[in-house]
Amino acid sequence: MSMNALDAIAVALCTLLSVGIWRYRKARRLPPGPPATFLGNAHHIPRTENWVAFKNFADQYNSSILCLWMFNSETFILNDYRTATALLDHRSSIYSSRPTFWMAGYLAGRTSTVFGTKSTNPRFKIYRTLLHKTLNPRAIRTYRALQLAECQTLLKGLLETPDDFIAHLRRNAIAIIMSVAYGYQVKSNDDKFVNILEETLRLAGVLNTPGKFWVEFLPILRYVPAWLPGAGFRKLARSLGQTMGRLENVPYKWATSQVLAGSYDESFVSDHIHDQSFAPTLEEKDDILKWCAAALFVGGGDTVSSRIAYGLKATTDGRSSEKTVSVMTTFFLLMARHPEIQQRAREEVDTVLGGNMATHSDQASLPYINAVIKEVLRWGPVVPLGIPHQVTEDDFYDGYLIPKDTRIISNIWAMAYDENEYPNPSAFDPTRFLGDNKQLDPLKYIFGFGRRVCPGLDLAEASLFINITNILANFIISKKRGPDGQEIEPEAKWTTGVTAHLMPFPCQITPRSPTALRSMLSVSAN
Ligand code: HEM
């Protein structure tokens, strides 16, 4: 048979299969979405900023729910808050599981992580209960002194080496979470445990690369014998999974050895190590505690702070750097871009604090600062597509079938940039959350939904408040000037992954009064 005849047969088969899939979808009353071929919709998912593409599809199909096909299963993407809360919050008893992550979970031997545990697994309830005990609004009051002390270290760092602001912010977030999880004091910016976290996040990024591994689309491939040509993905997952295991094992071993030696700072590990009520055996208790502590470490380390993004190149004021940054750095970028908003926030801080260091009890007296924090979180959602949920029963919504096992993605970015909720959504405008006609509060969705909602949200919010308020009280953030004397516009370029980070940008951080700040820091130190 000639090549032309073969090509024609292949095209005819593909067309038949695609039409078949389209008819099947229509018959089952699934939500709309871009037409799938027999290879699914993989080709519709861009590798960068895919949350924008999903929102564009939702606009194009005039539907807040989209259906994309990933070979053996449907993925639904929820693009507005109304739909996401109706399903993931109000029907959370069936929408709180997680799909199987074949490379980073199953094949890497990491199905017990808190992030990936299915809601049907008895571990899920135990994990959530233990994390809640450490992170509930009452419990986090005990970390206030720690947050204040770490904020002082941050202010000192910004005073001494302002150009290293990313490293100072990173140290701040990691120091807090390492203390909460393990009772470990981070002493330098080049810490052994922090390096393990960054290496693990890098490897997780490799295994989670969208569209890279066929087994994510065709899970049956997980049975392909590892020695067969083309089965290298199995070896890769196993070997990276072993290296990633250092994340939950090394700091946990360190913390337990400190407790057993009787010289330790209180932490999640020390609080629970002698409690066996939640596990039938000692081994299981250790396994549960190590995964929970690691979840604190990853959750706190990869969202509030900054991290290294390997393979990404960027320059800040001429220096090559590979660091990317998150919520606090988004704040620096926005303040450099909006001096008038920064000034209004500072006036409120000066009036209320009168030169003293802000403490947690000042939060209720600073409405404009609270609005700035909400707007920073909305403007740059740090987990733009949330973490996928999975529905455990067939369900119906708005006339659509949502079949059991469907993977549900909440497009948090689309909710934050929904023109119906936020007129001119690209504009940074804290007054959205002030006055009589307040716009939708981003705290309702930015931390996720239902039984999977982020357990660290109160801790994160408290840290953001203390750091942002005290930075505004003591520093002026502005655009840097180049050698030609011209201001350099700080650019907002995002990385794509589970968490989105801003690429580094230049900015000028100037103390308002170095002498006053030094004396405030020395008084607090005494
Ligand atoms: C601004 C900071 C943060 C943001 C925006 C954020 C956002 C999120 C989101 C969107 C999810 C997924 C929720 C879902 O599946 O519906 C999540 C999960 C999670 N977060 Fe956070 N987070 C932040 C800080 C933290 C901190 C500080 C910690 C730890 C102290 C933490 C620990 C976790 C954990 C353990 C999960 C997994 C929960 C589960 O699967 O059951 N996060 N977070």
Coordinates of N, CA, C and O in Angstrom, one line a residue, residues 355-482:
G355 N 5.3 55.0 65.2 CA 6.7 54.6 65.3 C 7.0 53.3 66.0 O 8.2 52.9 66.1
N356 N 6.0 52.7 66.6 CA 6.3 51.4 67.3 C 6.2 50.2 66.3 O 5.7 50.4 65.2
M357 N 6.8 49.1 66.7 CA 6.7 47.9 65.8 C 5.3 47.4 65.8 O 4.7 47.3 66.9
A358 N 4.8 47.0 64.6 CA 3.4 46.4 64.6 C 3.4 45.1 65.2 O 4.3 44.3 65.0
T359 N 2.3 44.8 66.0 CA 2.1 43.4 66.5 C 0.8 42.9 66.0 O 0.0 43.7 65.4
H360 N 0.5 41.6 66.2 CA -0.7 41.0 65.6 C -2.0 41.7 66.1 O -3.0 41.8 65.4
S361 N -1.9 42.3 67.3 CA -3.2 42.9 67.8 C -3.5 44.2 67.1 O -4.6 44.8 67.3
D362 N -2.6 44.7 66.2 CA -2.9 46.0 65.5 C -3.7 45.7 64.2 O -4.1 46.6 63.6
Q363 N -3.8 44.4 63.9 CA -4.4 44.1 62.5 C -5.8 44.8 62.4 O -6.1 45.3 61.3
A364 N -6.6 44.7 63.4 CA -8.0 45.2 63.3 C -8.1 46.7 63.1 O -9.0 47.2 62.5
S365 N -7.0 47.4 63.5 CA -7.0 48.9 63.3 C -6.4 49.3 62.0 O -6.2 50.5 61.8
L366 N -6.0 48.4 61.1 CA -5.4 48.8 59.9 C -6.1 48.3 58.6 O -5.7 47.4 57.9
P367 N -7.3 48.9 58.4 CA -8.2 48.3 57.3 C -7.5 48.5 55.9 O -7.7 47.6 55.0
Y368 N -6.8 49.6 55.7 CA -6.2 49.7 54.3 C -5.1 48.7 54.1 O -5.0 48.1 53.0
I369 N -4.3 48.4 55.2 CA -3.2 47.3 55.0 C -3.9 46.0 54.7 O -3.4 45.2 53.9
N370 N -5.0 45.7 55.4 CA -5.7 44.4 55.2 C -6.2 44.3 53.7 O -6.1 43.3 53.1
A371 N -6.6 45.5 53.2 CA -7.1 45.5 51.8 C -5.9 45.3 50.9 O -6.0 44.7 49.8
V372 N -4.7 45.9 51.2 CA -3.5 45.7 50.4 C -3.2 44.2 50.3 O -2.9 43.7 49.2
I373 N -3.2 43.6 51.5 CA -2.8 42.1 51.5 C -3.8 41.3 50.6 O -3.4 40.5 49.8
K374 N -5.1 41.6 50.7 CA -6.1 40.9 49.9 C -5.8 41.1 48.4 O -5.9 40.2 47.6
E375 N -5.5 42.4 48.1 CA -5.3 42.7 46.7 C -4.0 42.1 46.1 O -3.9 41.7 45.0
V376 N -2.9 42.0 47.0 CA -1.7 41.3 46.5 C -2.0 39.8 46.3 O -1.6 39.3 45.2
L377 N -2.8 39.2 47.2 CA -3.1 37.8 47.0 C -4.0 37.6 45.7 O -3.8 36.6 45.0
R378 N -4.9 38.5 45.5 CA -5.8 38.4 44.3 C -5.0 38.6 43.0 O -5.1 37.9 42.0
W379 N -4.2 39.7 43.0 CA -3.5 40.1 41.8 C -2.5 39.0 41.3 O -2.3 38.9 40.1
G380 N -1.8 38.3 42.2 CA -0.9 37.3 41.8 C -1.2 36.0 42.6 O -0.4 35.6 43.5
P381 N -2.2 35.3 42.2 CA -2.6 34.0 42.9 C -1.4 33.1 42.9 O -0.8 32.8 41.8
V382 N -1.0 32.6 44.0 CA 0.3 31.9 44.1 C 0.1 30.4 43.7 O 1.0 29.7 43.3
V383 N -1.2 29.9 43.9 CA -1.5 28.5 43.4 C -2.6 28.7 42.3 O -3.8 28.4 42.6
P384 N -2.2 29.1 41.1 CA -3.3 29.6 40.2 C -4.3 28.5 39.7 O -5.4 28.9 39.4
L385 N -3.9 27.2 39.8 CA -4.9 26.2 39.4 C -5.2 25.3 40.6 O -5.7 24.2 40.4
G386 N -5.0 25.8 41.8 CA -5.2 25.0 43.0 C -4.4 23.7 42.9 O -3.4 23.5 42.2
I387 N -4.9 22.7 43.7 CA -4.4 21.3 43.5 C -5.6 20.5 43.1 O -6.7 20.7 43.7
P388 N -5.5 19.6 42.1 CA -6.7 19.0 41.5 C -7.5 18.2 42.6 O -6.9 17.6 43.5
H389 N -8.8 18.3 42.6 CA -9.7 17.5 43.4 C -10.2 16.3 42.5 O -10.0 16.3 41.3
Q390 N -10.9 15.3 43.2 CA -11.5 14.3 42.4 C -12.9 14.0 43.0 O -13.0 14.0 44.2
V391 N -13.9 13.8 42.2 CA -15.2 13.5 42.7 C -15.4 12.0 42.9 O -15.0 11.2 42.0
T392 N -16.0 11.6 44.0 CA -16.1 10.2 44.3 C -17.4 9.5 43.9 O -17.6 8.3 44.1
E393 N -18.4 10.3 43.4 CA -19.7 9.8 43.0 C -20.1 10.5 41.7 O -19.8 11.7 41.6
D394 N -21.0 9.9 40.9 CA -21.6 10.6 39.8 C -22.4 11.8 40.4 O -23.0 11.6 41.5
D395 N -22.4 12.9 39.7 CA -23.1 14.1 40.3 C -23.7 14.9 39.1 O -23.3 14.7 37.9
F396 N -24.7 15.7 39.3 CA -25.3 16.6 38.3 C -25.2 18.0 38.7 O -25.5 18.3 39.9
Y397 N -24.8 18.9 37.8 CA -24.8 20.3 38.2 C -25.1 21.1 36.9 O -24.5 20.9 35.8
D398 N -26.1 22.1 37.0 CA -26.4 23.0 35.9 C -26.8 22.2 34.7 O -26.5 22.6 33.5
G399 N -27.4 21.0 34.8 CA -27.8 20.2 33.7 C -26.7 19.3 33.1 O -26.9 18.6 32.2
Y400 N -25.5 19.4 33.7 CA -24.4 18.6 33.2 C -24.1 17.4 34.1 O -24.3 17.5 35.4
L401 N -23.7 16.3 33.5 CA -23.2 15.1 34.3 C -21.8 15.4 34.7 O -20.9 15.8 33.9
I402 N -21.5 15.1 36.0 CA -20.1 15.1 36.5 C -19.8 13.6 36.9 O -20.1 13.2 38.0
P403 N -19.2 12.9 36.0 CA -19.0 11.4 36.3 C -18.0 11.2 37.5 O -17.1 11.9 37.7
K404 N -18.3 10.1 38.2 CA -17.4 9.7 39.3 C -16.0 9.6 38.8 O -15.8 9.3 37.6
D405 N -15.0 10.0 39.6 CA -13.6 9.9 39.3 C -13.1 11.1 38.4 O -11.9 11.1 38.1
T406 N -14.0 12.0 38.0 CA -13.6 13.1 37.2 C -12.6 14.0 38.0 O -12.8 14.2 39.2
R407 N -11.5 14.4 37.3 CA -10.5 15.3 38.0 C -11.1 16.7 37.9 O -11.5 17.1 36.8
I408 N -11.1 17.4 39.0 CA -11.7 18.8 39.0 C -10.6 19.8 39.3 O -10.0 19.7 40.4
I409 N -10.4 20.7 38.4 CA -9.4 21.8 38.6 C -10.1 23.1 38.9 O -11.0 23.5 38.1
S410 N -9.7 23.7 40.0 CA -10.3 25.1 40.2 C -9.4 26.1 39.7 O -8.2 26.2 40.1
N411 N -9.9 26.8 38.7 CA -9.0 27.9 38.1 C -9.1 29.1 38.9 O -9.8 30.1 38.6
I412 N -8.2 29.1 40.0 CA -8.2 30.2 40.9 C -7.9 31.5 40.2 O -8.4 32.6 40.5
W413 N -7.0 31.4 39.3 CA -6.5 32.6 38.5 C -7.7 33.3 37.8 O -7.9 34.5 37.9
A414 N -8.6 32.4 37.2 CA -9.7 32.9 36.4 C -10.7 33.6 37.4 O -11.4 34.6 37.1
M415 N -10.8 33.0 38.6 CA -11.7 33.6 39.6 C -11.2 35.0 40.0 O -12.0 36.0 40.2
A416 N -9.9 35.1 40.2 CA -9.3 36.4 40.6 C -9.3 37.4 39.5 O -9.2 38.6 39.7
Y417 N -9.4 37.0 38.2 CA -9.4 37.9 37.1 C -10.8 37.9 36.4 O -10.9 38.2 35.2
D418 N -11.9 37.6 37.1 CA -13.2 37.5 36.6 C -13.8 38.9 36.5 O -14.0 39.6 37.6
E419 N -14.0 39.4 35.3 CA -14.5 40.8 35.1 C -15.8 41.1 35.8 O -16.1 42.2 36.1
N420 N -16.6 40.0 36.0 CA -17.9 40.2 36.6 C -17.7 40.5 38.1 O -18.6 41.1 38.7
E421 N -16.7 40.0 38.7 CA -16.4 40.3 40.1 C -15.5 41.5 40.3 O -15.7 42.2 41.3
Y422 N -14.5 41.6 39.4 CA -13.5 42.7 39.6 C -13.4 43.5 38.3 O -12.7 43.1 37.4
P423 N -14.1 44.7 38.3 CA -13.9 45.5 37.1 C -12.5 45.9 36.9 O -11.8 46.1 37.9
N424 N -12.0 45.8 35.7 CA -10.6 46.1 35.3 C -9.7 45.2 36.2 O -8.9 45.7 37.0
P425 N -9.8 43.9 36.1 CA -9.1 43.0 37.0 C -7.6 43.1 37.1 O -6.9 42.8 38.1
S426 N -7.0 43.6 35.9 CA -5.5 43.7 35.9 C -5.0 44.9 36.8 O -3.8 44.9 37.1
A427 N -5.9 45.8 37.1 CA -5.4 46.9 37.9 C -5.2 46.5 39.4 O -6.1 45.8 39.9
F428 N -4.2 47.0 40.0 CA -3.9 46.8 41.4 C -4.6 47.9 42.2 O -4.2 49.0 42.1
D429 N -5.7 47.5 42.9 CA -6.5 48.5 43.6 C -7.1 48.0 44.9 O -8.2 47.4 44.9
P430 N -6.4 48.3 46.0 CA -6.9 47.8 47.3 C -8.3 48.3 47.7 O -9.0 47.7 48.5
T431 N -8.7 49.4 47.1 CA -10.0 50.0 47.5 C -11.2 49.0 47.1 O -12.3 49.3 47.5
R432 N -10.9 48.0 46.3 CA -11.9 47.0 45.9 C -12.5 46.4 47.2 O -13.7 46.0 47.2
F433 N -11.7 46.4 48.3 CA -12.1 45.7 49.5 C -12.5 46.6 50.6 O -12.4 46.3 51.8
L434 N -12.8 47.9 50.3 CA -13.1 48.9 51.3 C -14.5 49.5 50.9 O -14.9 49.4 49.8
G435 N -15.1 50.1 51.9 CA -16.3 50.8 51.6 C -17.6 50.0 51.6 O -17.5 48.8 52.1
D436 N -18.7 50.5 51.1 CA -20.0 49.8 51.2 C -20.1 48.8 50.1 O -20.9 47.8 50.3
N437 N -19.5 49.0 48.9 CA -19.7 48.0 47.8 C -18.4 47.2 47.6 O -17.8 47.2 46.5
K438 N -18.1 46.4 48.6 CA -16.8 45.6 48.5 C -17.0 44.6 47.5 O -18.0 44.0 47.3
Q439 N -15.9 44.3 46.8 CA -15.9 43.2 45.8 C -15.6 41.9 46.5 O -15.2 41.9 47.6
L440 N -15.8 40.8 45.7 CA -15.6 39.4 46.3 C -14.3 39.3 47.0 O -13.2 39.6 46.5
D441 N -14.3 38.8 48.3 CA -13.1 38.6 49.1 C -12.3 37.5 48.6 O -12.8 36.3 48.6
P442 N -11.1 37.7 48.1 CA -10.2 36.6 47.5 C -9.9 35.6 48.6 O -9.6 34.4 48.2
L443 N -10.0 35.9 49.9 CA -9.7 34.9 50.9 C -10.7 33.7 50.8 O -10.4 32.6 51.3
K444 N -11.8 33.9 50.1 CA -12.8 32.9 50.0 C -12.4 31.8 49.0 O -13.0 30.7 49.0
Y445 N -11.4 32.1 48.1 CA -11.0 31.0 47.2 C -9.5 30.9 47.0 O -9.1 29.8 46.5
I446 N -8.7 31.9 47.4 CA -7.3 31.8 47.1 C -6.6 30.7 47.8 O -5.6 30.2 47.3
F447 N -7.2 30.2 48.9 CA -6.6 29.1 49.7 C -7.3 27.7 49.4 O -7.1 26.8 50.1
G448 N -8.1 27.7 48.3 CA -8.7 26.4 47.9 C -10.0 26.2 48.6 O -10.6 27.2 49.1
F449 N -10.5 25.0 48.5 CA -11.9 24.7 48.8 C -12.2 23.5 49.7 O -11.4 22.5 49.6
G450 N -13.4 23.5 50.3 CA -13.9 22.4 51.0 C -13.0 21.7 52.0 O -12.3 22.4 52.7
R451 N -13.0 20.4 52.0 CA -12.2 19.7 53.0 C -10.7 19.7 52.7 O -9.9 19.2 53.4
R452 N -10.4 20.2 51.5 CA -9.0 20.3 51.1 C -8.4 21.7 51.3 O -7.3 22.0 50.9
V453 N -9.3 22.6 51.8 CA -8.8 24.0 51.9 C -7.5 24.1 52.7 O -7.2 23.2 53.5
C454 N -6.6 25.0 52.3 CA -5.3 25.1 52.8 C -5.3 25.2 54.3 O -5.8 26.1 54.9
P455 N -4.6 24.2 55.0 CA -4.6 24.3 56.5 C -3.7 25.4 57.0 O -3.8 25.8 58.2
G456 N -2.9 25.9 56.2 CA -1.9 27.0 56.6 C -2.4 28.4 56.4 O -1.6 29.3 56.6
L457 N -3.7 28.6 56.1 CA -4.1 29.9 55.7 C -4.0 31.0 56.8 O -3.6 32.1 56.6
D458 N -4.3 30.6 58.1 CA -4.2 31.6 59.2 C -2.8 32.0 59.5 O -2.5 33.1 59.7
L459 N -1.9 31.0 59.4 CA -0.5 31.2 59.7 C 0.0 32.1 58.6 O 0.8 33.1 58.8
A460 N -0.3 31.8 57.3 CA 0.2 32.6 56.2 C -0.3 34.0 56.3 O 0.5 35.0 56.1
E461 N -1.6 34.2 56.6 CA -2.1 35.6 56.7 C -1.4 36.4 57.8 O -1.1 37.5 57.6
A462 N -1.2 35.7 59.0 CA -0.6 36.4 60.1 C 0.8 36.8 59.7 O 1.3 38.0 60.0
S463 N 1.6 36.0 59.0 CA 3.0 36.3 58.6 C 2.9 37.5 57.6 O 3.8 38.4 57.7
L464 N 2.0 37.4 56.7 CA 2.0 38.5 55.7 C 1.7 39.8 56.3 O 2.3 40.8 56.0
F465 N 0.7 39.8 57.3 CA 0.4 41.1 58.0 C 1.6 41.6 58.7 O 1.9 42.8 58.6
I466 N 2.3 40.8 59.5 CA 3.4 41.3 60.4 C 4.5 41.9 59.5 O 5.0 42.9 59.7
N467 N 4.8 41.1 58.4 CA 6.0 41.5 57.6 C 5.6 42.8 56.7 O 6.4 43.7 56.7
I468 N 4.4 42.7 56.1 CA 4.1 43.9 55.2 C 4.0 45.2 56.0 O 4.5 46.2 55.7
T469 N 3.3 45.1 57.2 CA 3.1 46.3 58.0 C 4.5 46.9 58.4 O 4.7 48.1 58.3
N470 N 5.3 46.0 59.0 CA 6.6 46.5 59.5 C 7.6 47.0 58.4 O 8.4 47.9 58.6
I471 N 7.5 46.4 57.2 CA 8.3 46.8 56.1 C 7.8 48.2 55.6 O 8.6 49.1 55.5
L472 N 6.5 48.4 55.5 CA 6.0 49.7 55.1 C 6.4 50.8 56.1 O 6.6 51.9 55.8
A473 N 6.4 50.4 57.4 CA 6.7 51.4 58.5 C 8.2 51.8 58.4 O 8.5 53.0 58.8
N474 N 9.0 51.0 57.8 CA 10.4 51.3 57.9 C 11.2 51.5 56.6 O 12.3 51.9 56.6
F475 N 10.5 51.1 55.5 CA 11.3 51.2 54.2 C 10.4 51.9 53.1 O 9.2 51.8 53.2
I476 N 11.1 52.5 52.2 CA 10.4 53.0 50.9 C 10.9 52.1 49.8 O 12.1 51.9 49.6
I477 N 9.9 51.5 49.1 CA 10.2 50.6 48.0 C 9.9 51.4 46.7 O 8.8 52.0 46.5
S478 N 10.9 51.4 45.8 CA 10.7 52.2 44.6 C 11.4 51.5 43.4 O 12.1 50.5 43.6
K479 N 11.2 52.1 42.2 CA 11.9 51.5 41.0 C 13.4 51.8 41.1 O 13.7 52.9 41.5
K480 N 14.1 50.9 40.6 CA 15.6 51.1 40.6 C 15.9 51.9 39.3 O 15.1 51.9 38.4
R481 N 17.0 52.7 39.4 CA 17.4 53.4 38.2 C 18.6 52.7 37.6 O 19.5 52.2 38.2
G482 N 18.6 52.7 36.2 CA 19.7 52.1 35.5 C 20.9 53.1 35.4 O 20.8 54.2 35.9

